[in-house]
Coordinates of C-alpha atoms in Angstrom, one line a residue:
X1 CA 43.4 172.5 -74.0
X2 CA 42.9 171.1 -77.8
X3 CA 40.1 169.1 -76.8
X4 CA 38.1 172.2 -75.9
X5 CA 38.2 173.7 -78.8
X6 CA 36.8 171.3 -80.7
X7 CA 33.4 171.5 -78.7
X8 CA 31.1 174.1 -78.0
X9 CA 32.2 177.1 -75.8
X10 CA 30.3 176.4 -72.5
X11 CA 30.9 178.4 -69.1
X12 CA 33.0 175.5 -67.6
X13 CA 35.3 175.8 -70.8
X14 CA 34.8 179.7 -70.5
X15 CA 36.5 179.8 -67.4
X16 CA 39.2 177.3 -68.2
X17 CA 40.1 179.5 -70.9
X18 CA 40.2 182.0 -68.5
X19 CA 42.3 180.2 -65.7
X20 CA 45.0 179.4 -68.0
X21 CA 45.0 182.5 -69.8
X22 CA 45.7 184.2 -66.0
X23 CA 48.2 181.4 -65.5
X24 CA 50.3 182.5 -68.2
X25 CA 49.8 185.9 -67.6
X26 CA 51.2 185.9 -64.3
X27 CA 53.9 183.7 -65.5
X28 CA 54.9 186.2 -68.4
X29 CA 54.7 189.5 -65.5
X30 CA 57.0 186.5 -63.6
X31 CA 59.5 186.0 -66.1
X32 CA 59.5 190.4 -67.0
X33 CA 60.1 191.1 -63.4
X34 CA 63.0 188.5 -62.6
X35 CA 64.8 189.1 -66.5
X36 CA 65.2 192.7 -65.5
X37 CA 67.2 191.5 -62.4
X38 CA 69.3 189.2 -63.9
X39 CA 70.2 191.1 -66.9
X40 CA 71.2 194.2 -64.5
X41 CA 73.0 191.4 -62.2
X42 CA 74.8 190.0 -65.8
X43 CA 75.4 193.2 -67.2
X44 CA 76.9 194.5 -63.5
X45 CA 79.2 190.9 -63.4
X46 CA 80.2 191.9 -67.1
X47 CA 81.1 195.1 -66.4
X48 CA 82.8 195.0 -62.9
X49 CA 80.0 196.3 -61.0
X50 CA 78.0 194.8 -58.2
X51 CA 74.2 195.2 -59.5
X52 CA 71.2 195.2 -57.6
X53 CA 72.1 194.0 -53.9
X54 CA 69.7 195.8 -51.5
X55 CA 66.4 195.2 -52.1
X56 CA 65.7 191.5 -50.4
X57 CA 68.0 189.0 -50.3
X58 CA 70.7 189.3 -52.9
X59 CA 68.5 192.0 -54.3
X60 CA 66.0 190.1 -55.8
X61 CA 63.2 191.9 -54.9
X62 CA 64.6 195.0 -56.6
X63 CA 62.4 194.7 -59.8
X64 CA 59.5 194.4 -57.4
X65 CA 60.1 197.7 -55.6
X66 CA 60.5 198.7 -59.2
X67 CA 57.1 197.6 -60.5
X68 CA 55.7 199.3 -57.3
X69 CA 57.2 202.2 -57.7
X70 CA 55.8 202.6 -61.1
X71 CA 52.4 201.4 -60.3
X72 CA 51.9 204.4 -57.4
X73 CA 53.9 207.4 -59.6
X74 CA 51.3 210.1 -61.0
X75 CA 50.0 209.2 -63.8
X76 CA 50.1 212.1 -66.1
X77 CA 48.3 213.1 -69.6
X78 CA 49.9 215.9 -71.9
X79 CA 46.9 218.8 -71.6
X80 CA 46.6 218.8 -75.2
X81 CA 47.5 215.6 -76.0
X82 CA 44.8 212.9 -77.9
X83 CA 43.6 211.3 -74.7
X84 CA 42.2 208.1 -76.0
X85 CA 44.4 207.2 -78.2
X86 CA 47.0 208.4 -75.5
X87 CA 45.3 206.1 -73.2
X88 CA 45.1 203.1 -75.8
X89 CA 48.9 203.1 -77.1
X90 CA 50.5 201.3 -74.6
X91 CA 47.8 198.3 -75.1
X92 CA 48.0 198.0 -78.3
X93 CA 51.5 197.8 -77.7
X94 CA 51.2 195.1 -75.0
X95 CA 48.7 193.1 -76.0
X96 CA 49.7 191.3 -79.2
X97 CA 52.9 190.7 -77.3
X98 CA 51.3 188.4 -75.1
X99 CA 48.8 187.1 -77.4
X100 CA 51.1 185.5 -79.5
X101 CA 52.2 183.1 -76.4
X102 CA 49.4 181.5 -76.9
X103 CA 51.0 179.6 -80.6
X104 CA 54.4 178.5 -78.7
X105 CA 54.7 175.0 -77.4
X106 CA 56.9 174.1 -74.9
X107 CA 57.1 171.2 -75.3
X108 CA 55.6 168.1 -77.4
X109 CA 52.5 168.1 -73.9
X110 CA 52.9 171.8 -72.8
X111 CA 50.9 174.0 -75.1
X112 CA 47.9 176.2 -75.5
X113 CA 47.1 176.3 -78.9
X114 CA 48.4 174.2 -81.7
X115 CA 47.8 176.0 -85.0
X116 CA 48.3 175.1 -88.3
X117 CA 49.7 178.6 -89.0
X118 CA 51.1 178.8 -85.9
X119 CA 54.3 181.2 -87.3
X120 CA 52.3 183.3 -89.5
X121 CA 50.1 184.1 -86.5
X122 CA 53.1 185.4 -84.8
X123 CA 53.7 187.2 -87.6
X124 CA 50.9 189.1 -87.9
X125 CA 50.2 189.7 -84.2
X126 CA 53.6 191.2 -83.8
X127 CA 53.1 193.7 -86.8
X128 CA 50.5 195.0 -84.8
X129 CA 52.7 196.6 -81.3
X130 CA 54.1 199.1 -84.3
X131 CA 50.9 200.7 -84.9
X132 CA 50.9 201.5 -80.7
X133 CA 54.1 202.9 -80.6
X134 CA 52.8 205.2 -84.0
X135 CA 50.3 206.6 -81.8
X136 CA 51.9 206.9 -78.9
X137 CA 54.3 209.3 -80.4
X138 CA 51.0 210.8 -82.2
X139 CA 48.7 211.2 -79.5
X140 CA 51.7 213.0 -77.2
X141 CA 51.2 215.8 -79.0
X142 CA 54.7 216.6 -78.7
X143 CA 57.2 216.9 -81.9
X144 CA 59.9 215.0 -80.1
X145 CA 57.5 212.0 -79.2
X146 CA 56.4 212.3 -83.2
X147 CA 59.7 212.0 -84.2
X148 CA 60.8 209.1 -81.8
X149 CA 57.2 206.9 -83.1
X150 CA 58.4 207.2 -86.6
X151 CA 61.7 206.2 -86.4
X152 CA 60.9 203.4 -84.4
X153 CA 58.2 202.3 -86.6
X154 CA 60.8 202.7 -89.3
X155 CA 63.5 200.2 -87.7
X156 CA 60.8 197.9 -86.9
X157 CA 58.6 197.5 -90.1
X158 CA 62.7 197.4 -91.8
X159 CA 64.1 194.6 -90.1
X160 CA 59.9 192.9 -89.6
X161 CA 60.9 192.2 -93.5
X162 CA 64.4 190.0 -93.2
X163 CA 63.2 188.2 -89.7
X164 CA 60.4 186.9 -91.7
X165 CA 62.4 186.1 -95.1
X166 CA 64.9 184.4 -93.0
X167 CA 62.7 181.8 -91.9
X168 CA 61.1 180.7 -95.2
X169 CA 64.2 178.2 -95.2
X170 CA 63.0 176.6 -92.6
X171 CA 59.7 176.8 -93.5
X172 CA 60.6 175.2 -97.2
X173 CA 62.5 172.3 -95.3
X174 CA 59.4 171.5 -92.8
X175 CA 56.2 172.0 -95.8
X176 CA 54.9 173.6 -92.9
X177 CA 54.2 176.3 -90.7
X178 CA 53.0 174.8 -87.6
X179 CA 55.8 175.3 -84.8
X180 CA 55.1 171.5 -84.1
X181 CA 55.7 170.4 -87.1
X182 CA 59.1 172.1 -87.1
X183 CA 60.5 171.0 -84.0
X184 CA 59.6 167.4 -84.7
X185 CA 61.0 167.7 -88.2
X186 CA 64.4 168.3 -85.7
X187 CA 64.5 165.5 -83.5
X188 CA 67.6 162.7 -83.7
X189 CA 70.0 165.4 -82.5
X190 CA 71.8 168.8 -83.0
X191 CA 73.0 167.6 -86.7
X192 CA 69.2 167.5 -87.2
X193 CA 68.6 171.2 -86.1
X194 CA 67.9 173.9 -88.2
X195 CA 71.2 176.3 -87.0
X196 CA 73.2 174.2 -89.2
X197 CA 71.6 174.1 -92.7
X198 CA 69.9 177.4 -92.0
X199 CA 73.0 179.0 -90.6
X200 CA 72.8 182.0 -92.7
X201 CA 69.2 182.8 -91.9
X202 CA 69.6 181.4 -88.4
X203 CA 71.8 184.4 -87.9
X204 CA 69.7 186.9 -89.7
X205 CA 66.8 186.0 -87.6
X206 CA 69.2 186.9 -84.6
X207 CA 70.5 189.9 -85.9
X208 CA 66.7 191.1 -86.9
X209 CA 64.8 189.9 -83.6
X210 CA 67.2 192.0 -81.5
X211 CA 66.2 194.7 -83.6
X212 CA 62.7 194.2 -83.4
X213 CA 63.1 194.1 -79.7
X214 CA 65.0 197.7 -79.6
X215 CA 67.7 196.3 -77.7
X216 CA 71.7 197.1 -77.9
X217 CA 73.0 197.4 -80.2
X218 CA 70.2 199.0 -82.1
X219 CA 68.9 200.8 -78.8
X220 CA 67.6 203.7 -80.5
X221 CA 63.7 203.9 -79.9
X222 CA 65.1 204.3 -75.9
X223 CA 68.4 205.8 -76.2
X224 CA 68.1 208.6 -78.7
X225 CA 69.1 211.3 -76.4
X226 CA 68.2 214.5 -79.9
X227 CA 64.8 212.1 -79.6
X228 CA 64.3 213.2 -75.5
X229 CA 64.0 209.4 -75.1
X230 CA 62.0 208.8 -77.9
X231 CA 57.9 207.8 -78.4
X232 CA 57.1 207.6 -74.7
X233 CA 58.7 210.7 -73.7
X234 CA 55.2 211.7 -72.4
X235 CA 54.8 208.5 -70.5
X236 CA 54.8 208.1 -67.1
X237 CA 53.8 205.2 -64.3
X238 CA 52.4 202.1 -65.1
X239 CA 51.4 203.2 -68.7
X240 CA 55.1 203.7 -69.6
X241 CA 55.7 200.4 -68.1
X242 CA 53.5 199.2 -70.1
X243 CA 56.1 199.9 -73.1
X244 CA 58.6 198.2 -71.0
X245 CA 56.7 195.4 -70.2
X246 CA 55.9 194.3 -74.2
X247 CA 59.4 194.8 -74.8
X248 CA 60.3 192.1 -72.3
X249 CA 57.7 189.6 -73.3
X250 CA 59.2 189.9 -77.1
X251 CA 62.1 188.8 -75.6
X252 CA 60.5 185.7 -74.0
X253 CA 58.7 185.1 -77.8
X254 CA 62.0 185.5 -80.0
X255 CA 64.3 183.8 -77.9
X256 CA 61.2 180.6 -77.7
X257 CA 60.7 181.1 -81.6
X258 CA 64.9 180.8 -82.1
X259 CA 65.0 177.7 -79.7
X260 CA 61.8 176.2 -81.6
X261 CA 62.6 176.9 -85.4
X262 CA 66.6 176.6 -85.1
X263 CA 67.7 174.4 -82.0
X264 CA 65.2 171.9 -82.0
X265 CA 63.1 172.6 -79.8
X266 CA 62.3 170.4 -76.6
X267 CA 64.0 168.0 -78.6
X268 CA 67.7 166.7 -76.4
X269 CA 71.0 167.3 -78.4
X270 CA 72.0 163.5 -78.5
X271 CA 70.3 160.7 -78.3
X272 CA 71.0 159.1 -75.0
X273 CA 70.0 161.9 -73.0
X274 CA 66.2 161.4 -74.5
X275 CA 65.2 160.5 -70.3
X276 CA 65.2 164.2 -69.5
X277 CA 61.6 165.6 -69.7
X278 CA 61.3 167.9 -73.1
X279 CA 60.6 171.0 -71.2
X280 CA 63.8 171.0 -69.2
X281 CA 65.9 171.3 -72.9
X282 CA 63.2 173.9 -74.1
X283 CA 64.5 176.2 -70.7
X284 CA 67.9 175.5 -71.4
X285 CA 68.5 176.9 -74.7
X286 CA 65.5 179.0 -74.0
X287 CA 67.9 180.7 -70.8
X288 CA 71.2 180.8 -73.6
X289 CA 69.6 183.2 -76.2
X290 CA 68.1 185.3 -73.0
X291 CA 71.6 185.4 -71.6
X292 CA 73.0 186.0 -75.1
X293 CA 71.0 188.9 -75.4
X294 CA 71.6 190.0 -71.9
X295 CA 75.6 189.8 -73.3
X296 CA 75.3 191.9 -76.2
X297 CA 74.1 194.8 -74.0
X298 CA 76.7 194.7 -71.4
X299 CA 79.2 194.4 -74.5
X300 CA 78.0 196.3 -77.9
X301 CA 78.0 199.4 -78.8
X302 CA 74.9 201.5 -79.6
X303 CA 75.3 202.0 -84.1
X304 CA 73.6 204.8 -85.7
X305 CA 70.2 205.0 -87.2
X306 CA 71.7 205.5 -91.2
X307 CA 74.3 202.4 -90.1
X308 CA 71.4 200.3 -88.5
X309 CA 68.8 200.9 -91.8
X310 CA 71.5 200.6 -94.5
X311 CA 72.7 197.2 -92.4
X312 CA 68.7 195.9 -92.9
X313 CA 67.7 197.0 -96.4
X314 CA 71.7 196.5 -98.1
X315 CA 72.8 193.6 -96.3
X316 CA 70.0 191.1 -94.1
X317 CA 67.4 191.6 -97.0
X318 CA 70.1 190.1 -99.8
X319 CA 71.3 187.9 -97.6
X320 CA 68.0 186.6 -96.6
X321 CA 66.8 186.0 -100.0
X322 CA 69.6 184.1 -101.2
X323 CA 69.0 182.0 -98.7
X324 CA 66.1 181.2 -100.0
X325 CA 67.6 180.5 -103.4
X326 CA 69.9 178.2 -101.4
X327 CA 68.3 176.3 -99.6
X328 CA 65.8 175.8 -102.9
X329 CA 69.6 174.3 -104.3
X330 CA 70.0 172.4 -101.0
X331 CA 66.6 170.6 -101.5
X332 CA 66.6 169.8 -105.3
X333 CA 70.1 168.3 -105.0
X334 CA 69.5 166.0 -101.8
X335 CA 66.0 165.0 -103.3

């Protein structure tokens, strides 16, 4: 894919561009559908219950039905609601989501774009799905949907600022901030892997991406029940699936940005077990932090909102910037 950027956009590279970026589609709308199976069948084996078990064989074409089901509900539009920016909302929402998989290797062969800024482009992108989930609330018209927008735009812009603090450790021990850089900077084994010297932002950038991705236990975009179910209250069919759906594909970006900037990547945990292929360790601890995150569902409970900003702004933020200041120690010492 490099190779074609570096000549002149023809019609044959037009359509390659176009092939792969269908490819990766339709393995993102792959991984959304069968996540949401196994995290119900996870959370039901936590929890004592059976889970989806109808549907197909061992119920694995539950989330299908589901998708279906959303795809031929009535679509409906608020009568006074703003109904472009109704309309546009759940794109905006969706589509930086999936335009930052473009930056993350998989490993050191599988790849779409290497950039030089390859984690400042994620960044930015993901700033972006706030500003759809302002205007959803917005464009409902309703006071409830209002409410819901803002204090989900609140959560995320709060805990946007110690996810990206907490990785300028890493950033400081690599010079760089292209993701291949970073995992190669980790290769020899797990002592070489960021988790360890970067413990402490290692587990803010945990704490914060499962915040960013409104899941339990900081829920409370979805699960506001004063909020009528928060900024998409007025959402229905595919366009509220929409919501769902770029909520699941950040869950495929932070749990590949943890295993890239903090457990090394495609890279094998010790060195004699360098003969299997890079992208078979990349799934592995890829499939950990998914099932992690599937576990702290089934298991947490939901805080409040004061308990969930006072947690960002008086504790991750510090704890994130002396980080910093450590690892700065770390480097002049060791140097």
């Amino acid at each position: 894919m490099m190779h074609l950027l570096e000549e002149s956009l023809t019609w044959t590279n037009f359509f390659i561009f176009l092939f792969w970026g269908v490819v990766m589609l339709l393995l993102i709308l792959g991984f959304v559908t069968y996540a949401i199976y196994f995290e119900r069948k996870v959370i039901g084996w936590m929890q004592l219950r059976i889970g989806p078990n109808r549907v197909g064989p061992l119920g694995l074409l539950q989330s299908v039905a589901d998708v279906t089901k959303l795809l031929i509900k009535e679509d409906t539009i608020p009568r006074k609601a703003e109904r472009e920016l109704f309309i546009l909302a759940p794109v905006i929402t969706f589509i930086p989501s999936f335009a930052i998989i473009a930056t993350i290797p998989f490993s050191d062969k599988l790849f779409n774009a290497n950039l030089n800024v390859g984690l400042l482009y994620y960044v930015a992108l993901s700033g972006i799905s706030t500003i759809g989930i302002i205007l959803g609330g917005w464009a409902s018209n309703n006071k409830y949907a209002l409410l819901g927008g803002m204090r989900s735009a609140a959560q995320m812009i709060s805990y946007e600022v110690p996810l990206v603090v907490s990785v300028i450790g890493v950033i400081m021990l690599t010079g760089s901030l292209n993701l291949h850089t970073i995992v190669d900077q980790q290769a020899g084994g797990f002592w070489h892997w960021y988790f360890l010297p970067q413990i402490i932002g290692f587990i803010i950038f945990v704490i914060a991406g499962v915040s960013e991705l409104n899941r339990t236990p900081f829920d409370l975009p979805e699960a506001e029940s004063e909020l009528v179910a928060g900024y998409h209250v007025e959402y229905s069919g595919f366009r509220f699936a929409f919501f769902m759906l770029a909520e699941y594909v950040y869950v495929f970006a932070v749990a590949s940005l943890i295993t890239l900037l903090f457990l090394g990547g495609w890279h094998a945990p010790f060195g004699f077990l360098d003969f299997i292929p890079g992208l078979v360790w990349f799934l592995l601890k890829f499939s950990f932090i998914v099932f992690f995150l599937f576990w702290l569902r089934a298991t947490m409970p939901r805080v409040r909102v004061d308990q969930l900003m006072g947690f960002g702004w008086k504790v991750l933020l510090p704890l994130a910037l002396l980080n910093i200041f450590v690892t700065a120690i770390y480097m002049s010492i060791i140097s």
